[in-house]
Short mmCIF file of C-alpha atoms in Angstrom, two decimals:
data_model
loop_
_atom_site.label_atom_id
_atom_site.label_comp_id
_atom_site.label_asym_id
_atom_site.label_seq_id
_atom_site.Cartn_x
_atom_site.Cartn_y
_atom_site.Cartn_z
CA UNK A 3 -35.60 66.80 -146.87
CA UNK A 4 -39.94 66.22 -144.93
CA UNK A 5 -40.92 64.33 -147.75
CA UNK A 6 -37.83 61.85 -146.75
CA UNK A 7 -38.41 61.93 -143.65
CA UNK A 8 -42.38 60.80 -144.15
CA UNK A 9 -41.80 58.22 -146.54
CA UNK A 10 -38.79 56.67 -144.07
CA UNK A 11 -41.19 57.17 -141.60
CA UNK A 12 -44.23 54.80 -143.54
CA UNK A 13 -41.57 52.32 -144.88
CA UNK A 14 -40.46 51.96 -140.83
CA UNK A 15 -43.73 51.21 -139.88
CA UNK A 16 -44.97 49.41 -143.55
CA UNK A 17 -41.53 47.12 -142.10
CA UNK A 18 -42.35 46.35 -138.26
CA UNK A 19 -45.86 45.48 -139.02
CA UNK A 20 -47.65 48.92 -137.40
CA UNK A 21 -49.69 48.77 -140.16
CA UNK A 22 -51.15 44.98 -139.69
CA UNK A 23 -54.58 44.73 -138.21
CA UNK A 24 -54.93 44.33 -134.55
CA UNK A 25 -56.97 41.63 -132.71
CA UNK A 26 -60.83 42.03 -132.39
CA UNK A 27 -62.04 41.18 -129.36
CA UNK A 28 -65.21 40.25 -127.68
CA UNK A 29 -66.87 38.91 -124.49
CA UNK A 30 -69.55 37.65 -123.30
CA UNK A 31 -70.87 36.32 -119.91
CA UNK A 32 -71.30 32.63 -119.55
CA UNK A 33 -75.13 31.76 -118.46
CA UNK A 34 -74.07 30.67 -115.06
CA UNK A 35 -72.53 33.78 -114.17
CA UNK A 36 -75.84 35.59 -116.04
CA UNK A 37 -77.85 33.74 -113.01
CA UNK A 38 -75.54 34.64 -110.48
CA UNK A 39 -74.96 38.31 -111.27
CA UNK A 40 -79.16 38.63 -111.45
CA UNK A 41 -78.92 36.47 -108.44
CA UNK A 42 -76.96 37.33 -106.11
CA UNK A 43 -73.64 39.87 -107.01
CA UNK A 44 -75.58 42.61 -109.68
CA UNK A 45 -76.10 42.22 -113.26
CA UNK A 46 -73.93 46.07 -113.82
CA UNK A 47 -71.25 44.95 -111.98
CA UNK A 48 -70.45 41.76 -113.82
CA UNK A 49 -71.33 43.28 -117.38
CA UNK A 50 -68.70 46.43 -116.12
CA UNK A 51 -65.87 43.80 -115.44
CA UNK A 52 -67.11 42.03 -119.12
CA UNK A 53 -66.75 45.90 -120.22
CA UNK A 54 -63.05 46.09 -118.67
CA UNK A 55 -62.01 42.55 -119.83
CA UNK A 56 -62.43 43.68 -123.48
CA UNK A 57 -60.98 47.61 -122.94
CA UNK A 58 -57.63 45.76 -121.22
CA UNK A 59 -56.90 43.20 -124.13
CA UNK A 60 -57.72 45.65 -126.82
CA UNK A 61 -55.46 47.94 -125.27
CA UNK A 62 -52.61 45.44 -124.65
CA UNK A 63 -52.69 43.80 -127.81
CA UNK A 64 -52.54 47.14 -129.51
CA UNK A 65 -49.52 47.64 -127.57
CA UNK A 66 -47.79 44.58 -128.42
CA UNK A 67 -49.49 43.43 -131.32
CA UNK A 68 -50.41 39.94 -130.59
CA UNK A 69 -52.17 37.83 -132.47
CA UNK A 70 -52.38 40.84 -135.02
CA UNK A 71 -55.47 39.71 -137.53
CA UNK A 72 -57.24 36.94 -135.13
CA UNK A 73 -60.89 37.19 -133.40
CA UNK A 74 -60.60 36.59 -129.89
CA UNK A 75 -64.40 35.59 -128.30
CA UNK A 76 -63.20 35.55 -124.96
CA UNK A 77 -66.36 34.38 -121.84
CA UNK A 78 -66.17 35.56 -118.57
CA UNK A 79 -66.95 32.39 -116.59
CA UNK A 80 -66.91 33.05 -112.90
CA UNK A 81 -66.56 36.00 -110.48
CA UNK A 82 -65.98 36.45 -107.18
CA UNK A 83 -65.77 40.16 -105.23
CA UNK A 84 -63.83 40.89 -102.06
CA UNK A 85 -66.09 42.73 -100.84
CA UNK A 86 -70.26 42.85 -100.90
CA UNK A 87 -71.53 44.19 -103.91
CA UNK A 88 -74.11 47.28 -104.05
CA UNK A 89 -76.73 44.30 -104.80
CA UNK A 90 -75.14 42.07 -102.29
CA UNK A 91 -76.16 45.14 -99.50
CA UNK A 92 -79.30 45.92 -100.79
CA UNK A 93 -81.22 42.37 -100.21
CA UNK A 94 -79.12 41.65 -96.74
CA UNK A 95 -79.35 44.96 -94.91
CA UNK A 96 -77.47 43.50 -91.86
CA UNK A 97 -74.33 42.08 -94.69
CA UNK A 98 -71.61 44.96 -93.41
CA UNK A 99 -69.35 46.69 -96.12
CA UNK A 100 -65.92 45.89 -93.97
CA UNK A 101 -66.90 42.23 -94.97
CA UNK A 102 -64.49 40.56 -97.18
CA UNK A 103 -62.59 37.84 -98.21
CA UNK A 104 -60.59 36.15 -101.52
CA UNK A 105 -61.59 37.02 -105.45
CA UNK A 106 -60.57 36.59 -108.36
CA UNK A 107 -62.32 35.43 -111.68
CA UNK A 108 -62.48 32.52 -114.74
CA UNK A 109 -62.17 33.82 -118.02
CA UNK A 110 -61.82 31.01 -121.09
CA UNK A 111 -62.56 31.77 -124.71
CA UNK A 112 -60.21 31.64 -127.91
CA UNK A 113 -58.39 33.12 -130.96
CA UNK A 114 -59.16 31.98 -133.58
CA UNK A 115 -56.50 33.59 -136.74
CA UNK A 116 -56.88 34.63 -140.15
CA UNK A 117 -56.67 31.06 -141.63
CA UNK A 118 -59.18 29.78 -139.31
CA UNK A 119 -57.76 27.57 -136.92
CA UNK A 120 -58.83 28.26 -133.27
CA UNK A 121 -57.12 28.05 -129.60
CA UNK A 122 -58.17 27.83 -126.81
CA UNK A 123 -57.19 30.14 -124.25
CA UNK A 124 -57.99 30.66 -120.65
CA UNK A 125 -56.95 32.73 -117.08
CA UNK A 126 -58.07 31.71 -113.77
CA UNK A 127 -56.86 33.45 -110.99
CA UNK A 128 -58.46 33.76 -107.85
CA UNK A 129 -56.88 34.68 -104.41
CA UNK A 130 -55.63 31.83 -102.11
CA UNK A 131 -54.47 34.42 -98.84
CA UNK A 132 -56.66 35.67 -97.41
CA UNK A 133 -54.60 37.78 -95.64
CA UNK A 134 -53.99 39.58 -98.87
CA UNK A 135 -57.48 40.68 -99.47
CA UNK A 136 -58.50 42.51 -96.33
CA UNK A 137 -57.16 46.06 -97.51
CA UNK A 138 -58.66 45.18 -101.24
CA UNK A 139 -62.10 47.35 -102.91
CA UNK A 140 -64.60 45.13 -104.05
CA UNK A 141 -63.83 43.34 -107.71
CA UNK A 142 -60.21 43.48 -106.61
CA UNK A 143 -58.69 40.02 -107.24
CA UNK A 144 -60.68 40.39 -110.23
CA UNK A 145 -59.67 42.87 -111.66
CA UNK A 146 -55.92 41.20 -110.99
CA UNK A 147 -57.02 38.56 -113.26
CA UNK A 148 -58.27 40.39 -115.88
CA UNK A 149 -55.40 42.54 -116.49
CA UNK A 150 -52.80 39.48 -116.15
CA UNK A 151 -54.58 38.08 -118.15
CA UNK A 152 -54.46 40.71 -121.14
CA UNK A 153 -50.70 40.56 -119.65
CA UNK A 154 -50.25 37.01 -120.78
CA UNK A 155 -52.59 37.29 -124.04
CA UNK A 156 -49.81 40.99 -125.01
CA UNK A 157 -46.72 38.30 -124.78
CA UNK A 158 -48.47 35.65 -126.61
CA UNK A 159 -49.16 32.89 -124.14
CA UNK A 160 -52.65 32.24 -124.48
CA UNK A 161 -52.85 33.01 -120.97
CA UNK A 162 -53.31 29.78 -119.77
CA UNK A 163 -53.33 28.86 -115.90
CA UNK A 164 -56.43 26.98 -114.68
#
């Protein structure tokens, strides 16, 4: 009886595609954003956002099975914080952490299928209403953009919104 359950579960996994190859995700930072990070935002913060992008996309694709067998090459093109970053505050001592503004991010890239066909990917969102930014953390809007992009990719939508 136990053997039958294991065989049945294995056949179900094969039939539903659970054993398919998950998408591989690589994230790079655009040269302009690297320069902006070194000059004003802070390299550590931008690298952490790139890591979050990779992790959240991988998790979402693993849950949904979208882009199975594909290679996703993503580029974090731009980020805008809601509050001053540590680097900004250390560079400008008079700057207050209570300052706030609209934030967001822009992501571009492509999905390369196993057969070599490339599909462009992209998503961009910057909060249009400063009233929404008053109670936010430093990278709230950028992180929300990353989450929305990962969600759309998980649905197989390509995330296109610019």
